[in-house]
mmCIF file of C-alpha atoms in Angstrom:
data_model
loop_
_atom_site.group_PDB
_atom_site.id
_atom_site.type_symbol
_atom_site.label_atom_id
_atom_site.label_comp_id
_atom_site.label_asym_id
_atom_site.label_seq_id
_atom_site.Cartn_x
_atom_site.Cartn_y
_atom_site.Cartn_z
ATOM 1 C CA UNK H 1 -24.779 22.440 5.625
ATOM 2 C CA UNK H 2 -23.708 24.006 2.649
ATOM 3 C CA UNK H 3 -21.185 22.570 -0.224
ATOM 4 C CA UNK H 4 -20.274 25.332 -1.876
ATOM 5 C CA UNK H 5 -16.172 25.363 -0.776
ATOM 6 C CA UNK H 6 -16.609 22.237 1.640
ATOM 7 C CA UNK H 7 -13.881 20.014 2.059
ATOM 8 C CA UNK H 8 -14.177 16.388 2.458
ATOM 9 C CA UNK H 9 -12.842 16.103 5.910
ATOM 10 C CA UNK H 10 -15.641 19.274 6.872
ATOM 11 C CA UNK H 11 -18.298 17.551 5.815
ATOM 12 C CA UNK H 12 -17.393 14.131 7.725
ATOM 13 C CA UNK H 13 -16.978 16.232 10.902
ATOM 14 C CA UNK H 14 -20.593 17.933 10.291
ATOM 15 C CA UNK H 15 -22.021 14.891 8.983
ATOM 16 C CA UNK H 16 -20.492 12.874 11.911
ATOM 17 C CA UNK H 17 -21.281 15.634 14.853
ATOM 18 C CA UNK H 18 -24.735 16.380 13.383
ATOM 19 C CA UNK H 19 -25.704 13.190 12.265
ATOM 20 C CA UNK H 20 -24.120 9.965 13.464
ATOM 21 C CA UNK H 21 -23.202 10.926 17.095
ATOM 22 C CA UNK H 22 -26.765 12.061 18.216
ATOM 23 C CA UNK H 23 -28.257 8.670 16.656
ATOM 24 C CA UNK H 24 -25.544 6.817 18.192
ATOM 25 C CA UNK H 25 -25.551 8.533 21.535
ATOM 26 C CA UNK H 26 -29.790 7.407 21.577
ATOM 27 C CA UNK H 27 -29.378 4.336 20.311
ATOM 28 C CA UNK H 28 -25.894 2.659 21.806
ATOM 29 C CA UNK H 29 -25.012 5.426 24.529
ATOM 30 C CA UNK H 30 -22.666 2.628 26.144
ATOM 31 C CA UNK H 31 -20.580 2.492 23.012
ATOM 32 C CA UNK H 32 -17.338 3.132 22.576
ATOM 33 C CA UNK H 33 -15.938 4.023 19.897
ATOM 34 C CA UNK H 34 -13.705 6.027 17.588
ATOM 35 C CA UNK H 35 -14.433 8.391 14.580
ATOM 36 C CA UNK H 36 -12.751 9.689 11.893
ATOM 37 C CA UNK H 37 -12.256 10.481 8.104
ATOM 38 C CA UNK H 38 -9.690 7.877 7.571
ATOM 39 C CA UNK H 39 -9.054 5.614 4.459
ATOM 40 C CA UNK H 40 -9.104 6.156 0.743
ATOM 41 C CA UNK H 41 -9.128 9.633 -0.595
ATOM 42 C CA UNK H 42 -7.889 12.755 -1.486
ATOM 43 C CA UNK H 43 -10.057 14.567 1.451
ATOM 44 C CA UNK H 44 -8.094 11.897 3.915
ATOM 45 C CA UNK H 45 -4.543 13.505 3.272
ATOM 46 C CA UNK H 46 -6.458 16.861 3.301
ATOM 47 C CA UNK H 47 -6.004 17.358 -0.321
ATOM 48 C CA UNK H 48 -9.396 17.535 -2.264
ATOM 49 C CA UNK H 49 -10.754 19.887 -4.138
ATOM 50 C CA UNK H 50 -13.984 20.784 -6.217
ATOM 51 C CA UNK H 51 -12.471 17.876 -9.106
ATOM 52 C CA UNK H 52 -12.276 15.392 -6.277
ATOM 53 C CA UNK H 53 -16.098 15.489 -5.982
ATOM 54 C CA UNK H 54 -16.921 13.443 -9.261
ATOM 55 C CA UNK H 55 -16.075 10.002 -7.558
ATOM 56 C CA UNK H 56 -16.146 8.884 -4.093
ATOM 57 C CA UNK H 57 -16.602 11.833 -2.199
ATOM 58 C CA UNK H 58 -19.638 12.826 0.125
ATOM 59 C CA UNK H 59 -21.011 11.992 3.704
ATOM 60 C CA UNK H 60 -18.282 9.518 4.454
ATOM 61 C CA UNK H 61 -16.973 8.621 7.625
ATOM 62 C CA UNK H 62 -14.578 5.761 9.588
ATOM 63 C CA UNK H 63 -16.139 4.250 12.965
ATOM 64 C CA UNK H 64 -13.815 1.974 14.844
ATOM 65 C CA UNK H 65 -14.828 -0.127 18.086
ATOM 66 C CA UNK H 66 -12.152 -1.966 19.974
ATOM 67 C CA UNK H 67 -12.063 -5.913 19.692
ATOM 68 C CA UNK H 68 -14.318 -6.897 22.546
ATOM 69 C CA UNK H 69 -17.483 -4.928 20.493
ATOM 70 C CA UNK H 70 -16.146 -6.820 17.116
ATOM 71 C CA UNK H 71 -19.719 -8.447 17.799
ATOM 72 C CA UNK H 72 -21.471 -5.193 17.354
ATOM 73 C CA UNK H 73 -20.080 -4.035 14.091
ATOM 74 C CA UNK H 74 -22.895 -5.708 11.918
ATOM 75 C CA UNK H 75 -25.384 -4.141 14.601
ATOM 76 C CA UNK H 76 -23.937 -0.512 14.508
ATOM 77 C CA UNK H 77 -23.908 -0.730 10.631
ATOM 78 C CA UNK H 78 -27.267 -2.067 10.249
ATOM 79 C CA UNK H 79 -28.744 0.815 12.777
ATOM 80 C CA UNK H 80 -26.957 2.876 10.454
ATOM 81 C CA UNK H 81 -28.735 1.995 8.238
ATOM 82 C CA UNK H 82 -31.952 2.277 9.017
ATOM 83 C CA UNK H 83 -31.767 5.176 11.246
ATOM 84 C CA UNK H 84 -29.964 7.628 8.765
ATOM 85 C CA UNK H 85 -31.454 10.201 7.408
ATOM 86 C CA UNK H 86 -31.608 10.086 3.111
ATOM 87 C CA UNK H 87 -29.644 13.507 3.398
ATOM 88 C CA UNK H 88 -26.882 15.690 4.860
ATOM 89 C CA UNK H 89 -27.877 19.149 4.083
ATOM 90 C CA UNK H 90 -27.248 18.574 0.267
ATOM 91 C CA UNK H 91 -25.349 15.651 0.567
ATOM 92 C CA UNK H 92 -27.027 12.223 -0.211
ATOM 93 C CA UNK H 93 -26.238 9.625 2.879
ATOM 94 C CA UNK H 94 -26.037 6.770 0.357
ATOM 95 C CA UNK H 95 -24.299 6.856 -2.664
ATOM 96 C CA UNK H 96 -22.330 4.378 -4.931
ATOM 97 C CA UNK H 97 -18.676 4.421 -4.899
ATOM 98 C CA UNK H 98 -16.065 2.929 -7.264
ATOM 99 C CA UNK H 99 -15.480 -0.113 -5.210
ATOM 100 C CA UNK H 100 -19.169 -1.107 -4.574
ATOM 101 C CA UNK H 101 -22.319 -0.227 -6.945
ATOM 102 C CA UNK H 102 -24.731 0.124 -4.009
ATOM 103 C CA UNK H 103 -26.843 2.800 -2.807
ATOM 104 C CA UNK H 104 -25.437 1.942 1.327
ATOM 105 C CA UNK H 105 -24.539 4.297 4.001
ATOM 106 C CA UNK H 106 -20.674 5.083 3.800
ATOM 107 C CA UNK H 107 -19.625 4.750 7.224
ATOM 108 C CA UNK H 108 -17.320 2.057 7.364
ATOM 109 C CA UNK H 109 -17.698 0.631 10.570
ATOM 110 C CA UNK H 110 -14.965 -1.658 11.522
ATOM 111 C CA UNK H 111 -12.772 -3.127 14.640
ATOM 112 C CA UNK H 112 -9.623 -1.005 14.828
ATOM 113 C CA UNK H 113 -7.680 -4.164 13.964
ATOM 114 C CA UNK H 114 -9.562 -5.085 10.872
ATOM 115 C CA UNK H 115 -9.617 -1.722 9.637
ATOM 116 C CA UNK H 116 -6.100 -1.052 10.048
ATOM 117 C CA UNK H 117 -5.409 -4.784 8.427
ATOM 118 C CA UNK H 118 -7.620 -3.688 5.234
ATOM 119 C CA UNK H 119 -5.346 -1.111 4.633
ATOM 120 C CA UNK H 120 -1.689 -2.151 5.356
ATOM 121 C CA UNK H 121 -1.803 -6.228 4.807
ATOM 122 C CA UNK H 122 -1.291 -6.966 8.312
ATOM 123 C CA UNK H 123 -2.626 -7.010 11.485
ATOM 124 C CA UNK H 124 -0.935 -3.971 13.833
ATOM 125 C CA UNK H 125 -2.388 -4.851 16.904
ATOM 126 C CA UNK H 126 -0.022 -6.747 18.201
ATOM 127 C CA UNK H 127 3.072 -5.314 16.730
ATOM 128 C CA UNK H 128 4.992 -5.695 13.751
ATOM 129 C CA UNK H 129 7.370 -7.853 12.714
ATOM 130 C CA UNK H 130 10.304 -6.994 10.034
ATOM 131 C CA UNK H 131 8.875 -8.095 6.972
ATOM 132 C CA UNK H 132 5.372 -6.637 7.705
ATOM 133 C CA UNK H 133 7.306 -2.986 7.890
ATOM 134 C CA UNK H 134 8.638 -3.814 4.388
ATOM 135 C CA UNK H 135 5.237 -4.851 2.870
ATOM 136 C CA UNK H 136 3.385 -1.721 3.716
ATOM 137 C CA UNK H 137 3.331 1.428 2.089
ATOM 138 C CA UNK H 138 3.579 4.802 3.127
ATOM 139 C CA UNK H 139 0.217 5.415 1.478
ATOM 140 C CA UNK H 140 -1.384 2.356 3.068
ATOM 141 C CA UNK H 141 0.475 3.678 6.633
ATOM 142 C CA UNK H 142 -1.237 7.164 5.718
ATOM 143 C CA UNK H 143 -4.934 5.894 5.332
ATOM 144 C CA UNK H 144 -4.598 4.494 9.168
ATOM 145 C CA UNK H 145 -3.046 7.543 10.579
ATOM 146 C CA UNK H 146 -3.310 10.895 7.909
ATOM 147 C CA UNK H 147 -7.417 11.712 8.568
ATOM 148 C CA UNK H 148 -8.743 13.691 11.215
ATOM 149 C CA UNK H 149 -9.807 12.037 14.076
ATOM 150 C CA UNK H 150 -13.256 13.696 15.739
ATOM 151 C CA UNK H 151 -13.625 11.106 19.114
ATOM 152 C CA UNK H 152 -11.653 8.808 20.338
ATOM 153 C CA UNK H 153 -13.025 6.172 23.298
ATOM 154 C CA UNK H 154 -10.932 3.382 21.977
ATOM 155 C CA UNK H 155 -8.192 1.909 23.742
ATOM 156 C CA UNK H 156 -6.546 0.638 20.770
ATOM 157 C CA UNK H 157 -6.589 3.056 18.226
ATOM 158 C CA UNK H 158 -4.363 5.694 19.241
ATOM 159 C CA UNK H 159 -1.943 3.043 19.759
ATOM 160 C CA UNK H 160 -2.211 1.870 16.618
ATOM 161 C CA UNK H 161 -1.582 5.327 15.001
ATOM 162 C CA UNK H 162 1.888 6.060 17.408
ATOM 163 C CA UNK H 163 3.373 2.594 16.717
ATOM 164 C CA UNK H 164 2.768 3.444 13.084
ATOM 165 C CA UNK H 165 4.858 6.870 12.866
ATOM 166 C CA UNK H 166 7.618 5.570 11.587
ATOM 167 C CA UNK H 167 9.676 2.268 11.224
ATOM 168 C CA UNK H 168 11.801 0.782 14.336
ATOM 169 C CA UNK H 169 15.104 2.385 13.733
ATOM 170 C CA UNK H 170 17.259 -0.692 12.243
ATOM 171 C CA UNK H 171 14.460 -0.790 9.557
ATOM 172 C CA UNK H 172 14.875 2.667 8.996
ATOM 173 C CA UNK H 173 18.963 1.997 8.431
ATOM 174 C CA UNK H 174 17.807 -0.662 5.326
ATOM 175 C CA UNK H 175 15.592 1.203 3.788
ATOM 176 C CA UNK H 176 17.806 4.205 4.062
ATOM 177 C CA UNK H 177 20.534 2.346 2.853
ATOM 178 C CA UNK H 178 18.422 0.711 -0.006
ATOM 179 C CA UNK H 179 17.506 4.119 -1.642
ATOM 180 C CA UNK H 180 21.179 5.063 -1.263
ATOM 181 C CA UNK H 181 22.160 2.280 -3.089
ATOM 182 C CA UNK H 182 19.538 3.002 -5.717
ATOM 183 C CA UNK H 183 21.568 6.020 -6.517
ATOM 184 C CA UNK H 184 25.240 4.752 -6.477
ATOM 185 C CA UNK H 185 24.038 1.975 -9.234
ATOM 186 C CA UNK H 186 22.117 4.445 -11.876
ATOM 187 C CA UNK H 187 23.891 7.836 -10.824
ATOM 188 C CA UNK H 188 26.693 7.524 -13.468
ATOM 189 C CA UNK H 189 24.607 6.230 -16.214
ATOM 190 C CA UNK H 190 23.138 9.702 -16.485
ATOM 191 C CA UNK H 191 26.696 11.000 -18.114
ATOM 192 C CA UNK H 192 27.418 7.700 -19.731
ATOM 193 C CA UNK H 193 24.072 7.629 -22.329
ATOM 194 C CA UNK H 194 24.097 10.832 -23.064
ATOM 195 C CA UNK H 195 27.858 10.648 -24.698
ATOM 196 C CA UNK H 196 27.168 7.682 -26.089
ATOM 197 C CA UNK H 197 24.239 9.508 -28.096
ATOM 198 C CA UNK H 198 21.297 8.865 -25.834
ATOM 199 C CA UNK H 199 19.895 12.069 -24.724
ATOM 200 C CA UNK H 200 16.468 10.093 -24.497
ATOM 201 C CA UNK H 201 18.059 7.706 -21.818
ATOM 202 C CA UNK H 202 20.192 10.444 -20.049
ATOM 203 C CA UNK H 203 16.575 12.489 -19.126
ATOM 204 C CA UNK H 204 15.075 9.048 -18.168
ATOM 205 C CA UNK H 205 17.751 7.629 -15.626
ATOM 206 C CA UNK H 206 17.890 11.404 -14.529
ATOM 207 C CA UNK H 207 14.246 11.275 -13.922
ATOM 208 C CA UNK H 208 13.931 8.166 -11.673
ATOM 209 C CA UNK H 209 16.856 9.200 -9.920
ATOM 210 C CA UNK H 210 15.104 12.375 -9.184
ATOM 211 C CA UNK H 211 12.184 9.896 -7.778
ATOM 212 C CA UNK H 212 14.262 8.349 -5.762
ATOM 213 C CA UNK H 213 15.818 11.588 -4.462
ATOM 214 C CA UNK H 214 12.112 12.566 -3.573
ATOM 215 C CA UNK H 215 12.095 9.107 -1.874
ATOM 216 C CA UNK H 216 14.620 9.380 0.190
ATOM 217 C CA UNK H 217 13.788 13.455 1.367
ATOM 218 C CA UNK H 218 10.255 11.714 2.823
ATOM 219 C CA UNK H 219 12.432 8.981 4.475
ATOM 220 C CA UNK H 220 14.964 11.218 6.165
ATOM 221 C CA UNK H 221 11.961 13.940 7.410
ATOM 222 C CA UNK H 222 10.727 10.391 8.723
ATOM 223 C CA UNK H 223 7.384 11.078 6.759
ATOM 224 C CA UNK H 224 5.376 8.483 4.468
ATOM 225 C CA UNK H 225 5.246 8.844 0.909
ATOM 226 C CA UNK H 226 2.076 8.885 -0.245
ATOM 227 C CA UNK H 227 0.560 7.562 -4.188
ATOM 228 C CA UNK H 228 2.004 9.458 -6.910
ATOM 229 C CA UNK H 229 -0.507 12.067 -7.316
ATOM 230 C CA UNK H 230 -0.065 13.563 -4.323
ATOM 231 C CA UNK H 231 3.934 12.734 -4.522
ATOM 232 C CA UNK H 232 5.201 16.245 -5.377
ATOM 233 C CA UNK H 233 2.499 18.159 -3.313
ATOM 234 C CA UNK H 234 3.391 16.268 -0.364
ATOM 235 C CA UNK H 235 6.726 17.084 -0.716
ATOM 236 C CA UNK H 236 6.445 20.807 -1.112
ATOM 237 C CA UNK H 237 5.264 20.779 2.832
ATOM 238 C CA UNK H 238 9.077 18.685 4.088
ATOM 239 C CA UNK H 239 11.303 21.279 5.715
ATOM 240 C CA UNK H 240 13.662 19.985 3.073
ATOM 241 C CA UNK H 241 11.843 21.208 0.168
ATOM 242 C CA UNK H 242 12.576 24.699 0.193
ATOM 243 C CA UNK H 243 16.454 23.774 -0.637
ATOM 244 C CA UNK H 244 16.083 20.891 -2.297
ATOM 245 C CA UNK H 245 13.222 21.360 -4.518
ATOM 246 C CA UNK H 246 14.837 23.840 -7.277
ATOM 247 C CA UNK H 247 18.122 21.134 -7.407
ATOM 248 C CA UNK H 248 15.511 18.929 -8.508
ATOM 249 C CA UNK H 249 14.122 21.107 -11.431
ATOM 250 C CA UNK H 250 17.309 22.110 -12.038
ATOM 251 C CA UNK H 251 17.908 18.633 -12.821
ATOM 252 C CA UNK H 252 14.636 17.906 -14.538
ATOM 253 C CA UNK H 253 14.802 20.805 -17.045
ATOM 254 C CA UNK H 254 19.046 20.565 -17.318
ATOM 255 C CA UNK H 255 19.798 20.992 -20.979
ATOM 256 C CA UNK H 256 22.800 18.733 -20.675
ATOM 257 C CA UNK H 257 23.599 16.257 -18.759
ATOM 258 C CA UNK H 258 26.319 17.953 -16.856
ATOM 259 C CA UNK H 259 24.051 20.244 -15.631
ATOM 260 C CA UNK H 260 21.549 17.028 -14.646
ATOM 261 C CA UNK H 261 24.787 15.746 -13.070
ATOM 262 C CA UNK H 262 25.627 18.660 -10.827
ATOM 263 C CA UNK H 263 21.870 19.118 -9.771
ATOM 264 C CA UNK H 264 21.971 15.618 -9.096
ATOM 265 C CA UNK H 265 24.827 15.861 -6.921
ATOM 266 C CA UNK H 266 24.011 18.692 -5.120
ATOM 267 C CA UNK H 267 20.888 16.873 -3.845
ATOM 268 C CA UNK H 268 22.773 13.893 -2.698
ATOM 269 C CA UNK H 269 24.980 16.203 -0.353
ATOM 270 C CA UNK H 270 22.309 17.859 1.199
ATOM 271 C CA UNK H 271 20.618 15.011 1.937
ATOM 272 C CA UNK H 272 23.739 13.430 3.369
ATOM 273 C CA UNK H 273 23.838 16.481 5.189
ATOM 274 C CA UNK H 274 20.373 15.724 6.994
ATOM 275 C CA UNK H 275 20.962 12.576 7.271
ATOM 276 C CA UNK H 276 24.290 13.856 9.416
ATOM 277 C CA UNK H 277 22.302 15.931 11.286
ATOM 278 C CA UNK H 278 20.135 13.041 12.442
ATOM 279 C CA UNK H 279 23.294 11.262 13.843
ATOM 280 C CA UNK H 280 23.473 8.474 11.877
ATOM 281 C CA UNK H 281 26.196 7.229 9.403
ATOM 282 C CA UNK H 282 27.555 9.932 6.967
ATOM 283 C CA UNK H 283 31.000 9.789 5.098
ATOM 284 C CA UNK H 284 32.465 13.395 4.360
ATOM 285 C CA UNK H 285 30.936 13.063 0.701
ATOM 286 C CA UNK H 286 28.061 11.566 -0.660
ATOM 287 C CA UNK H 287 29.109 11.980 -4.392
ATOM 288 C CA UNK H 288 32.702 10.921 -5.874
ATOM 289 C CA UNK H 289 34.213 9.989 -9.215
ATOM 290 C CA UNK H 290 33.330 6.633 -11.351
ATOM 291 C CA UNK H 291 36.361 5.219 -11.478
ATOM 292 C CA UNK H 292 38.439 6.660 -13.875
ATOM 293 C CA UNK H 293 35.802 7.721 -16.286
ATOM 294 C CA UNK H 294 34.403 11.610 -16.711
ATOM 295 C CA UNK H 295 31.246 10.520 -14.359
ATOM 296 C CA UNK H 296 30.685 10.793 -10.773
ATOM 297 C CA UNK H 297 28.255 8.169 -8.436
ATOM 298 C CA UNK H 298 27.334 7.941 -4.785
ATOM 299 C CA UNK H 299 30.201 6.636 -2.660
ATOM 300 C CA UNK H 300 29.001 2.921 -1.701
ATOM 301 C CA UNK H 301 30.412 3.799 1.626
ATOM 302 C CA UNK H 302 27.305 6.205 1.957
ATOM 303 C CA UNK H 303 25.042 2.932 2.024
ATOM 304 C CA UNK H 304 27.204 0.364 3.754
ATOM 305 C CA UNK H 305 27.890 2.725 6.711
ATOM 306 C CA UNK H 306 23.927 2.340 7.629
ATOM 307 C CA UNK H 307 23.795 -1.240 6.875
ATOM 308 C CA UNK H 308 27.158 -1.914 9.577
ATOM 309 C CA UNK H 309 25.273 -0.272 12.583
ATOM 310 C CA UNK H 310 22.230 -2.757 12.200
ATOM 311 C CA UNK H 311 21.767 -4.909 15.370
ATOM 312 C CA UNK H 312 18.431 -6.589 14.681
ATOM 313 C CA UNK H 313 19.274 -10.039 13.271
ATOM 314 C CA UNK H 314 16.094 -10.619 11.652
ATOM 315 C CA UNK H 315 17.012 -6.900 9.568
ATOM 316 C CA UNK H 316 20.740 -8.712 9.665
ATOM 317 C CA UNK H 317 19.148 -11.484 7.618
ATOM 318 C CA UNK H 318 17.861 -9.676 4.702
ATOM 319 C CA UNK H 319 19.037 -8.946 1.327
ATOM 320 C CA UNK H 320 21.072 -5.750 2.577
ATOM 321 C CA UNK H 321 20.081 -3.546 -0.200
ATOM 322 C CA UNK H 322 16.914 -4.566 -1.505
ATOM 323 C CA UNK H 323 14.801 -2.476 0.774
ATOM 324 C CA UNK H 324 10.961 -2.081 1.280
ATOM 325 C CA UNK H 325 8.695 -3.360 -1.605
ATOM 326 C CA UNK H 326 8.075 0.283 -2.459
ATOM 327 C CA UNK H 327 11.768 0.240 -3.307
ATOM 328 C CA UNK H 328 11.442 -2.453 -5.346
ATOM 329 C CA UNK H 329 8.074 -2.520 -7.362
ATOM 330 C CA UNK H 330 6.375 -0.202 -8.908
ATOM 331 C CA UNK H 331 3.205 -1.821 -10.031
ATOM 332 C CA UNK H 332 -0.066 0.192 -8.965
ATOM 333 C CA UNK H 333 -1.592 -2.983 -9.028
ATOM 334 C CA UNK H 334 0.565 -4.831 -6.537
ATOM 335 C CA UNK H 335 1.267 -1.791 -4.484
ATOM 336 C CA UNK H 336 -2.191 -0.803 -3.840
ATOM 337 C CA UNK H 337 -3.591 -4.267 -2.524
ATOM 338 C CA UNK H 338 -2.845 -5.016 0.769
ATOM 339 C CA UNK H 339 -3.128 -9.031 -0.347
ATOM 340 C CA UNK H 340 -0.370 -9.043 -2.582
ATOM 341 C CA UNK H 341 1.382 -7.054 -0.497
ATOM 342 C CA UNK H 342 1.436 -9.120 2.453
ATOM 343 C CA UNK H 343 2.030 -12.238 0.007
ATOM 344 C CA UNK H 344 5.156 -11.216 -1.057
ATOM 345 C CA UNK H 345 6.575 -11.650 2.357
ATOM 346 C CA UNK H 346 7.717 -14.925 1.238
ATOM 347 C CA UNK H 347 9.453 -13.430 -1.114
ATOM 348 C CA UNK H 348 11.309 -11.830 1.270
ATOM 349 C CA UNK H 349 11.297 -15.001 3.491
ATOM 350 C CA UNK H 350 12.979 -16.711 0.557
ATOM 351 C CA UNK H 351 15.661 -14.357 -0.447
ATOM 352 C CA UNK H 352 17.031 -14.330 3.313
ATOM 353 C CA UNK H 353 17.267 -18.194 3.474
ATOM 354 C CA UNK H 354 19.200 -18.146 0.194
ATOM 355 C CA UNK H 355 22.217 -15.623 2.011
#
């Protein structure tokens, strides 16, 4: 197999159907099993290119075994192992990567409910509750479900993948209300700095709000967000984009910050429109005037109409605005670790006791 315009995800499927399923089909015919290019990197969200191959990238591949072979996994890796050839074509079989310094196979071999904890912080198995849907992120959510999948004789994974295609729809009303309150609280500033002499501050709160507009288009497609490199790519391919990507340069290049303002508002309105369309909650506006003063915001009845039609009292029992920890924190070093992430359920735990 050649490498000269191979993807990532092309080379797992001809590393995995020329390579790994004949050895596995002679060795453990009576397995079952599952594999894919899931995980980490760019390849996974079908994004590499020829830069991607100077870390990480090569003859990688995801096998999953249901819970009754979770005794096996140390087996099927150590076969690995020792069976492998040194080389794919051109591709070594056993390489270094960022996360480990040894030259080992890179076939992850896992249970389909350890793998899919290692990613999103909790255990999907068996269903999840409220606060585990706030303490995963879309990216961690896409590294369980974004790869292609090449076999499947798993009873668990697709399972796993389906319940994980979106949040139960109650959730979906916080988190949708959380980003729209994200707006009503900064949208005015925009005006506000740059008359009081901050053109600086005007571009920056008309930045994140221009995040958070991004945000919210993912949420109402019902797609995850993946990590910020891949942020505006991703976003090109959401039906949305078309329209609502040039309000967003518009906004990003504005030379003053009535023209930020307008852009600005013209976003919120078509994604109130969408979010019409979908049937849930929508005043006739999204966008109306700041009081008295020469600024407009998001009408706070745009957020509270989600929060009113939530039914789930453990959703009932939350902070109603604070949304999913993606909402909330922006550290790459909290948001990428599925630990800390699951940790700061109590956070969550602790901010619902206190009303």
């Amino acid at each position: 197999m050649t490498g000269c315009h191979l993807s990532g995800t092309e080379l797992a499927l001809g590393f995995f159907t020329e390579a790994v399923e004949p050895l596995l089909s002679r060795v453990v015919p009576e397995l079952r099993y599952a594999a894919a290019r899931l995980g980490s990197g760019s390849d996974v969200l079908g994004l590499d290119n020829e830069m991607s191959r100077d870390h990480d990238w090569g003859c990688r591949l995801t096998l999953l075994v249901d819970e009754d072979d979770r005794d096996r996994v140390p087996e099927i890796s150590a076969i690995l192992e020792k069976e492998l050839p040194e080389r794919f074509g051109e591709f070594p079989v056993r390489f270094p990567v960022t996360w480990d310094s040894s030259v080992s196979h890179r076939v992850e071999v896992a249970t389909v409910a350890d793998f899919a904890a290692s990613r999103l912080g909790v255990d999907p198995s068996g269903g999840l509750s409220v606060l585990d849907w706030l303490t995963v992120t879309g990216q961690s959510v896409l590294e369980v479900t974004a790869g292609p999948v090449f076999t499947d004789r798993t009873r668990t994974l697709a399972a796993v993948q389906t319940l994980l295609a979106w949040y139960p729809p109650d959730v979906e009303r916080h988190v949708l209300a959380a980003g729209w309150q994200r707006l009503c609280q900064l949208f005015p500033m925009v005006g506000r700095t740059a008359e009081a002499g901050d053109e600086l501050g005007s571009r920056l709160l008309s930045t994140g709000l221009i995040g958070d507009l991004v945000w919210l288009a993912f949420a109402l497609s019902r797609r995850w967000v993946p990590y910020a490199k891949w942020r505006g790519t991703v976003f090109r391919s959401l039906p949305v984009a078309a329209r609502l990507g040039p309000l967003l340069d518009d906004a990003a290049g504005a030379s003053g910050w009535m023209e930020r303002e307008n852009a600005l508002a013209a976003a919120c309105e078509m994604l109130l429109g969408i979010q019409r369309q979908r049937g849930l909650p929508a005043p006739e506006a999204a966008v109306i005037s700041f009081f008295d003063r020469p600024y407009r915001t998001v009408d706070a009845a745009v957020p509270q109409g989600l929060l009113v039609g939530i039914t789930d009292q453990d959703v009932a029992r939350l902070p109603p605005i604070v949304g999913s920890i993606e909402q909330w924190a922006d550290s790459t070093d909290v948001l990428s670790s599925p630990g800390r992430r699951a940790a700061l359920q109590a956070t969550y735990r602790g901010w619902a006791n206190a009303g």
